[in-house]
Amino acid sequence: MYYIDPHIHMVSRVTDDYETLSKMGCTAMSEPAFWAGFDRGSADSFRDYFKQLTEVEPKRAAQYGIQHFTWLCINAKEAENVELSREVIAMIPEFLDCPNVLGIGEIGLNKNTKNEATIFLEHMELAIKYNQQILIHTPHLEDKFQGTKMILDMLTDDSRVDPSRVLVDHVEEHTVETVLENGFWAGMTLYPISKCTPARAADIIEMYGPERLLANSAGDWGPSKPTAVPDLIFEMRRRGHSEDLIRQVVYENPIKFFSQSQNFNFVRPDGMPVQSMQ
Amino acid sequence: MENTPTPMTADAVLDREFLEMRAKILELAASFDRLDRGEGGIEDDRRMELIREALKLLEDPHAGRAEKIQLLFSREYSGSWRNEFGI
């Protein structure tokens, strides 16, 4: 089955992973900007990173028949440095016309601090000003519930934000309902230990239905599994779910969400282009 | 939101998951034994209190146990956080 991984950090993965993902049916992926494992010291460091996301990774992916898309921001962890964050936010418009940029992301909260919230709001302003879609990181473990509620407060308090153009990622059992009820898209991240397992993601699909639900691997430099989306496909097949239902979650839903970005010039493997809705 | 019920019967779920559930319970039991063998006291540790509360939730006869356990391990949300932060 063809699928799209809507959240994966390929700068942290070896080229063999591209080959494996391609063999498993991955036709496209989107890579949000994130934390490198250390705090970067200057805006120029982010400029180089954005070049990697907009120039290098699309070429690396294309060698294996995978279309690579990306999202730009300074992540929540480094957003604690407000001065650096503002320099990076001021630079992002330079890259918004690159052909694989889908929007602003993954912005969000990490420890739910005042500085993180301040920079989240400034990213929101940037997205609104440039009519960009938004991809959101929600915090881990004990911080997730509080942080997700705070993020939804900021988004829903601003009438200029269209929830149907916002993806709230890393939802779990205690956050998915409020995200969907408010009209946002919700992403389930399949991690070996933290976040969601394939079985629990299948449970969430059964409890809430497939509308506006996505599944991703968020494969990165930490404990993660880039082939996690095929694990979900396998789990749903084992339970006896229809191919149509599975395809909707892992393929048609990402296309529907991404098509709201003017740069989503996706070509289906059958050669049929998908027109952007912008 | 319209749900999509699992195609599996409860019997089929139990057939498939019994050994897995048994293994997970054994892992927990072994963890408790390991804690007992370790030196030092942890009875006053808040994390142990949370684990004991979570175990009680497993026996809750109503659905939604995973969500309840997630909430148990979560920090509280205050609706006035923007006022508190001044933003």
Short mmCIF file of C-alpha atoms in Angstrom, two decimals:
data_model
loop_
_atom_site.label_atom_id
_atom_site.label_comp_id
_atom_site.label_asym_id
_atom_site.label_seq_id
_atom_site.Cartn_x
_atom_site.Cartn_y
_atom_site.Cartn_z
CA MET A 1 0.00 0.00 0.00
CA TYR A 2 1.26 3.51 -0.82
CA TYR A 3 1.55 5.81 2.18
CA ILE A 4 2.83 9.26 3.16
CA ASP A 5 4.79 9.93 6.36
CA PRO A 6 3.62 13.42 7.36
CA HIS A 7 6.28 13.89 10.06
CA ILE A 8 9.79 12.50 9.82
CA HIS A 9 13.23 14.05 10.37
CA MET A 10 15.31 12.67 7.52
CA VAL A 11 18.32 14.93 8.18
CA SER A 12 18.90 12.57 11.12
CA ARG A 13 18.55 9.37 9.12
CA VAL A 14 20.94 7.49 6.86
CA THR A 15 20.30 7.13 3.13
CA ASP A 16 19.51 3.43 3.61
CA ASP A 17 16.33 4.56 5.38
CA TYR A 18 15.16 6.30 2.21
CA GLU A 19 15.62 3.05 0.33
CA THR A 20 13.78 1.02 2.98
CA LEU A 21 10.90 3.50 3.17
CA SER A 22 10.56 3.54 -0.61
CA LYS A 23 10.43 -0.27 -0.72
CA MET A 24 7.71 -0.21 1.95
CA GLY A 25 5.46 2.06 -0.11
CA CYS A 26 6.37 5.55 1.11
CA THR A 27 5.73 7.96 -1.78
CA ALA A 28 6.10 11.29 0.02
CA MET A 29 7.08 12.71 3.38
CA SER A 30 7.08 16.02 5.18
CA GLU A 31 9.91 17.08 7.45
CA PRO A 32 9.27 19.75 10.07
CA ALA A 33 12.21 21.77 11.38
CA PHE A 34 13.17 20.57 14.85
CA TRP A 35 15.80 20.46 17.59
CA ALA A 36 19.18 19.11 16.52
CA GLY A 37 19.97 17.58 19.92
CA PHE A 38 21.87 20.71 20.96
CA ASP A 39 21.05 24.42 21.04
CA ARG A 40 22.34 26.23 17.96
CA GLY A 41 24.32 29.39 18.51
CA SER A 42 23.26 31.70 15.69
CA ALA A 43 20.64 32.43 13.06
CA ASP A 44 23.17 31.48 10.39
CA SER A 45 23.16 27.96 11.77
CA PHE A 46 19.41 27.86 11.07
CA ARG A 47 19.96 29.31 7.59
CA ASP A 48 22.22 26.37 6.79
CA TYR A 49 19.65 23.97 8.26
CA PHE A 50 16.86 25.47 6.15
CA LYS A 51 19.06 25.04 3.06
CA GLN A 52 19.51 21.40 4.00
CA LEU A 53 15.72 21.02 4.30
CA THR A 54 14.89 22.84 1.06
CA GLU A 55 17.80 21.82 -1.19
CA VAL A 56 19.62 18.71 0.04
CA GLU A 57 16.89 16.44 1.41
CA PRO A 58 14.55 16.75 -1.62
CA LYS A 59 17.39 15.52 -3.84
CA ARG A 60 18.32 12.69 -1.49
CA ALA A 61 14.67 11.58 -1.33
CA ALA A 62 14.14 11.85 -5.08
CA GLN A 63 16.87 9.26 -5.68
CA TYR A 64 14.47 6.75 -4.15
CA GLY A 65 11.28 8.02 -5.77
CA ILE A 66 10.10 9.85 -2.66
CA GLN A 67 8.80 13.43 -2.76
CA HIS A 68 10.13 15.49 0.13
CA PHE A 69 8.28 18.44 1.67
CA THR A 70 9.22 20.55 4.67
CA TRP A 71 8.12 23.06 7.33
CA LEU A 72 10.25 25.86 8.79
CA CYS A 73 10.55 27.40 12.28
CA ILE A 74 12.69 27.55 15.37
CA ASN A 75 11.55 24.69 17.59
CA ALA A 76 10.02 25.08 21.04
CA LYS A 77 13.12 23.96 22.91
CA GLU A 78 15.30 26.67 21.39
CA ALA A 79 12.43 29.18 21.59
CA GLU A 80 13.49 29.75 25.18
CA ASN A 81 16.13 32.02 23.60
CA VAL A 82 13.76 34.80 22.51
CA GLU A 83 16.39 36.97 20.82
CA LEU A 84 17.67 34.14 18.62
CA SER A 85 14.10 33.04 17.89
CA ARG A 86 13.20 36.48 16.58
CA GLU A 87 16.24 36.50 14.30
CA VAL A 88 15.23 33.11 12.89
CA ILE A 89 11.57 34.11 12.44
CA ALA A 90 12.70 37.23 10.56
CA MET A 91 14.75 35.04 8.21
CA ILE A 92 12.08 32.41 7.42
CA PRO A 93 10.31 34.43 4.66
CA GLU A 94 13.47 34.06 2.55
CA PHE A 95 12.61 30.36 2.23
CA LEU A 96 8.82 30.33 1.97
CA ASP A 97 8.85 30.29 -1.83
CA CYS A 98 11.10 27.22 -2.01
CA PRO A 99 9.15 24.58 -3.92
CA ASN A 100 8.93 22.02 -1.09
CA VAL A 101 7.93 24.33 1.79
CA LEU A 102 4.43 23.58 3.09
CA GLY A 103 4.28 26.03 5.98
CA ILE A 104 5.46 26.91 9.50
CA GLY A 105 6.37 24.05 11.83
CA GLU A 106 6.87 22.25 14.02
CA ILE A 107 6.12 25.11 16.39
CA GLY A 108 4.72 24.43 19.83
CA LEU A 109 5.59 24.17 23.48
CA ASN A 110 8.15 22.05 25.30
CA LYS A 111 8.05 22.92 29.01
CA ASN A 112 5.06 25.27 28.64
CA THR A 113 6.97 28.43 29.59
CA LYS A 114 6.22 32.10 28.97
CA ASN A 115 9.07 32.43 26.44
CA GLU A 116 7.88 29.39 24.49
CA ALA A 117 4.34 30.77 24.36
CA THR A 118 5.63 34.20 23.28
CA ILE A 119 7.54 32.70 20.35
CA PHE A 120 4.63 30.42 19.47
CA LEU A 121 2.42 33.50 19.08
CA GLU A 122 5.06 35.21 16.92
CA HIS A 123 5.25 32.15 14.68
CA MET A 124 1.45 32.26 14.42
CA GLU A 125 1.68 35.89 13.26
CA LEU A 126 4.23 34.88 10.64
CA ALA A 127 1.98 32.09 9.34
CA ILE A 128 -1.03 34.40 9.18
CA LYS A 129 0.91 37.16 7.44
CA TYR A 130 2.18 34.81 4.73
CA ASN A 131 -0.97 32.63 4.55
CA GLN A 132 0.97 29.52 5.60
CA GLN A 133 -0.30 26.26 7.02
CA ILE A 134 0.89 25.36 10.53
CA LEU A 135 2.28 22.10 11.95
CA ILE A 136 2.38 21.92 15.74
CA HIS A 137 4.52 19.97 18.20
CA THR A 138 2.84 19.18 21.52
CA PRO A 139 4.98 18.46 24.59
CA HIS A 140 5.97 15.07 25.91
CA LEU A 141 4.76 13.01 28.85
CA GLU A 142 3.49 14.96 31.90
CA ASP A 143 3.61 18.28 30.00
CA LYS A 144 1.47 17.14 27.06
CA PHE A 145 -2.04 17.70 28.42
CA GLN A 146 -1.32 21.15 29.84
CA GLY A 147 0.72 22.21 26.80
CA THR A 148 -1.85 21.01 24.30
CA LYS A 149 -4.60 22.95 26.08
CA MET A 150 -2.41 26.08 26.11
CA ILE A 151 -1.68 25.72 22.39
CA LEU A 152 -5.36 25.30 21.59
CA ASP A 153 -6.11 28.40 23.68
CA MET A 154 -3.69 30.47 21.59
CA LEU A 155 -5.04 29.13 18.31
CA THR A 156 -8.75 29.39 19.09
CA ASP A 157 -8.42 32.85 20.65
CA ASP A 158 -7.33 34.19 17.24
CA SER A 159 -10.17 34.28 14.69
CA ARG A 160 -7.66 34.65 11.84
CA VAL A 161 -6.52 31.03 12.35
CA ASP A 162 -8.35 28.50 10.19
CA PRO A 163 -8.28 25.20 12.16
CA SER A 164 -8.62 23.14 8.98
CA ARG A 165 -5.15 24.38 7.94
CA VAL A 166 -3.48 23.43 11.24
CA LEU A 167 -2.09 20.00 12.19
CA VAL A 168 -1.64 19.33 15.91
CA ASP A 169 0.86 16.52 16.25
CA HIS A 170 1.74 13.90 18.86
CA VAL A 171 -1.84 13.51 20.11
CA GLU A 172 -2.62 10.66 22.50
CA GLU A 173 -5.71 9.37 24.30
CA HIS A 174 -6.07 12.42 26.55
CA THR A 175 -5.58 15.12 23.88
CA VAL A 176 -7.01 13.80 20.62
CA GLU A 177 -10.67 14.56 21.31
CA THR A 178 -10.25 18.24 22.12
CA VAL A 179 -8.01 18.74 19.07
CA LEU A 180 -10.57 17.19 16.71
CA GLU A 181 -13.55 18.87 18.39
CA ASN A 182 -11.98 22.26 17.71
CA GLY A 183 -11.71 21.49 13.99
CA PHE A 184 -7.96 20.88 13.80
CA TRP A 185 -6.18 17.95 12.17
CA ALA A 186 -4.58 15.54 14.64
CA GLY A 187 -1.37 13.56 14.13
CA MET A 188 -0.52 10.39 16.04
CA THR A 189 3.20 9.75 16.45
CA LEU A 190 4.22 6.10 16.57
CA TYR A 191 7.20 5.77 18.93
CA PRO A 192 8.68 2.63 20.43
CA ILE A 193 8.42 3.86 24.06
CA SER A 194 6.92 7.32 24.49
CA LYS A 195 3.96 8.72 22.54
CA CYS A 196 1.67 6.22 20.72
CA THR A 197 2.15 2.58 19.75
CA PRO A 198 0.61 1.24 16.51
CA ALA A 199 -1.98 -0.68 18.57
CA ARG A 200 -3.03 2.42 20.54
CA ALA A 201 -3.15 4.46 17.33
CA ALA A 202 -5.49 1.85 15.82
CA ASP A 203 -7.60 2.11 18.99
CA ILE A 204 -7.85 5.89 18.54
CA ILE A 205 -8.94 5.44 14.92
CA GLU A 206 -11.62 3.00 16.10
CA MET A 207 -12.82 5.38 18.84
CA TYR A 208 -12.81 8.65 16.88
CA GLY A 209 -13.01 7.60 13.23
CA PRO A 210 -10.55 8.44 10.45
CA GLU A 211 -11.61 12.03 9.71
CA ARG A 212 -8.73 14.52 10.13
CA LEU A 213 -6.47 11.86 11.68
CA LEU A 214 -2.90 11.29 10.47
CA ALA A 215 -0.19 8.84 11.55
CA ASN A 216 3.54 9.49 11.45
CA SER A 217 6.84 7.99 12.59
CA ALA A 218 8.55 11.24 13.63
CA GLY A 219 11.73 9.25 12.95
CA ASP A 220 14.70 11.27 14.19
CA TRP A 221 18.09 10.88 15.92
CA GLY A 222 16.56 9.40 19.11
CA PRO A 223 14.80 6.11 19.79
CA SER A 224 12.34 6.02 16.91
CA LYS A 225 11.37 3.78 14.02
CA PRO A 226 11.10 5.32 10.55
CA THR A 227 9.02 2.37 9.34
CA ALA A 228 6.37 2.85 12.05
CA VAL A 229 3.58 3.80 9.63
CA PRO A 230 3.76 0.39 7.90
CA ASP A 231 3.54 -1.10 11.42
CA LEU A 232 0.19 0.68 11.83
CA ILE A 233 -0.96 -0.58 8.43
CA PHE A 234 -0.06 -4.11 9.52
CA GLU A 235 -1.84 -3.74 12.87
CA MET A 236 -5.03 -2.49 11.22
CA ARG A 237 -4.96 -5.33 8.67
CA ARG A 238 -4.54 -7.86 11.49
CA ARG A 239 -7.66 -6.46 13.12
CA GLY A 240 -9.59 -6.85 9.88
CA HIS A 241 -10.05 -3.19 8.95
CA SER A 242 -10.76 -2.42 5.31
CA GLU A 243 -8.03 -1.32 2.91
CA ASP A 244 -10.09 1.82 2.17
CA LEU A 245 -10.07 2.85 5.84
CA ILE A 246 -6.33 2.24 6.18
CA ARG A 247 -5.58 4.09 2.94
CA GLN A 248 -7.63 7.06 4.10
CA VAL A 249 -5.52 7.48 7.24
CA VAL A 250 -2.05 6.85 5.81
CA TYR A 251 -2.43 8.27 2.29
CA GLU A 252 -5.57 10.23 1.41
CA ASN A 253 -5.71 12.27 4.64
CA PRO A 254 -2.14 13.61 4.29
CA ILE A 255 -2.88 14.53 0.67
CA LYS A 256 -6.08 16.30 1.70
CA PHE A 257 -4.36 18.27 4.46
CA PHE A 258 -1.21 19.16 2.50
CA SER A 259 -3.22 20.18 -0.58
CA GLN A 260 -4.14 23.34 1.29
CA SER A 261 -0.54 24.50 0.80
CA GLN A 262 0.30 26.20 -2.50
CA ASN A 263 3.60 24.30 -2.71
CA PHE A 264 2.13 20.80 -2.43
CA ASN A 265 2.75 19.76 -6.02
CA PHE A 266 2.45 16.06 -5.29
CA VAL A 267 2.37 13.57 -8.14
CA ARG A 268 0.68 10.28 -7.31
CA PRO A 269 2.65 7.16 -8.27
CA ASP A 270 0.04 6.54 -10.97
CA GLY A 271 1.10 9.84 -12.52
CA MET A 272 -2.02 11.79 -11.60
CA PRO A 273 -1.13 15.24 -10.23
CA VAL A 274 -2.80 16.46 -7.06
CA GLN A 275 -3.85 20.06 -7.44
CA SER A 276 -3.20 22.40 -4.57
CA MET A 277 -6.42 23.85 -3.14
CA GLN A 278 -4.72 27.27 -2.80
CA MET B 1 -16.61 12.30 14.99
CA GLU B 2 -17.91 8.97 13.81
CA ASN B 3 -16.10 5.96 15.22
CA THR B 4 -15.11 2.84 13.30
CA PRO B 5 -15.65 -0.11 15.66
CA THR B 6 -13.04 -2.81 15.73
CA PRO B 7 -13.96 -5.75 13.48
CA MET B 8 -12.65 -8.15 16.14
CA THR B 9 -14.87 -9.78 18.76
CA ALA B 10 -13.88 -9.61 22.43
CA ASP B 11 -12.99 -13.32 22.27
CA ALA B 12 -10.72 -12.72 19.31
CA VAL B 13 -9.01 -9.79 21.06
CA LEU B 14 -8.42 -11.94 24.15
CA ASP B 15 -7.09 -14.83 22.06
CA ARG B 16 -4.67 -12.50 20.37
CA GLU B 17 -3.59 -10.46 23.37
CA PHE B 18 -3.74 -12.83 26.38
CA LEU B 19 -0.07 -13.80 26.30
CA GLU B 20 0.97 -10.20 25.64
CA MET B 21 -1.10 -8.95 28.61
CA ARG B 22 0.28 -11.73 30.80
CA ALA B 23 3.83 -10.76 29.81
CA LYS B 24 3.21 -7.07 30.58
CA ILE B 25 1.82 -7.92 34.05
CA LEU B 26 4.85 -10.12 34.72
CA GLU B 27 7.17 -7.26 33.74
CA LEU B 28 5.40 -5.02 36.24
CA ALA B 29 5.57 -7.67 38.96
CA ALA B 30 9.29 -8.12 38.35
CA SER B 31 9.78 -4.33 38.50
CA PHE B 32 8.08 -4.21 41.91
CA ASP B 33 10.27 -7.10 43.11
CA ARG B 34 13.35 -5.25 41.85
CA LEU B 35 12.30 -2.13 43.75
CA ASP B 36 11.93 -4.25 46.91
CA ARG B 37 15.43 -5.66 46.52
CA GLY B 38 17.01 -2.24 46.05
CA GLU B 39 18.42 -0.36 49.02
CA GLY B 40 16.68 2.76 50.26
CA GLY B 41 13.07 3.83 50.74
CA ILE B 42 10.79 4.96 47.98
CA GLU B 43 7.45 4.78 49.75
CA ASP B 44 7.21 8.55 49.99
CA ASP B 45 8.18 9.07 46.36
CA ARG B 46 5.33 10.76 44.47
CA ARG B 47 6.00 8.54 41.45
CA MET B 48 5.19 5.41 43.44
CA GLU B 49 1.94 6.99 44.56
CA LEU B 50 1.08 7.68 40.90
CA ILE B 51 1.87 4.09 39.95
CA ARG B 52 -0.36 2.75 42.71
CA GLU B 53 -3.19 5.04 41.59
CA ALA B 54 -2.69 3.93 37.99
CA LEU B 55 -2.96 0.28 39.00
CA LYS B 56 -6.31 1.02 40.63
CA LEU B 57 -7.52 2.62 37.39
CA LEU B 58 -6.78 -0.62 35.54
CA GLU B 59 -9.56 -2.21 37.59
CA ASP B 60 -12.03 0.50 36.63
CA PRO B 61 -15.00 -1.34 35.06
CA HIS B 62 -15.64 1.52 32.63
CA ALA B 63 -13.92 2.24 29.31
CA GLY B 64 -11.46 5.09 28.91
CA ARG B 65 -8.80 3.62 31.19
CA ALA B 66 -5.94 4.70 28.92
CA GLU B 67 -7.19 8.30 28.87
CA LYS B 68 -7.67 8.31 32.67
CA ILE B 69 -4.15 7.00 33.23
CA GLN B 70 -2.73 9.60 30.83
CA LEU B 71 -4.49 12.33 32.80
CA LEU B 72 -3.23 10.90 36.09
CA PHE B 73 0.37 11.31 34.86
CA SER B 74 -0.27 14.84 33.53
CA ARG B 75 0.39 18.27 34.99
CA GLU B 76 -2.71 20.31 35.71
CA TYR B 77 -3.95 22.92 33.26
CA SER B 78 -5.04 26.35 34.42
CA GLY B 79 -7.39 28.30 32.18
CA SER B 80 -5.90 31.57 33.42
CA TRP B 81 -2.37 30.82 32.28
CA ARG B 82 -2.27 33.75 29.85
CA ASN B 83 -3.04 36.19 32.65
CA GLU B 84 -0.41 34.54 34.84
CA PHE B 85 2.19 34.90 32.04
CA GLY B 86 1.01 38.38 31.09
CA ILE B 87 0.70 37.55 27.40
#
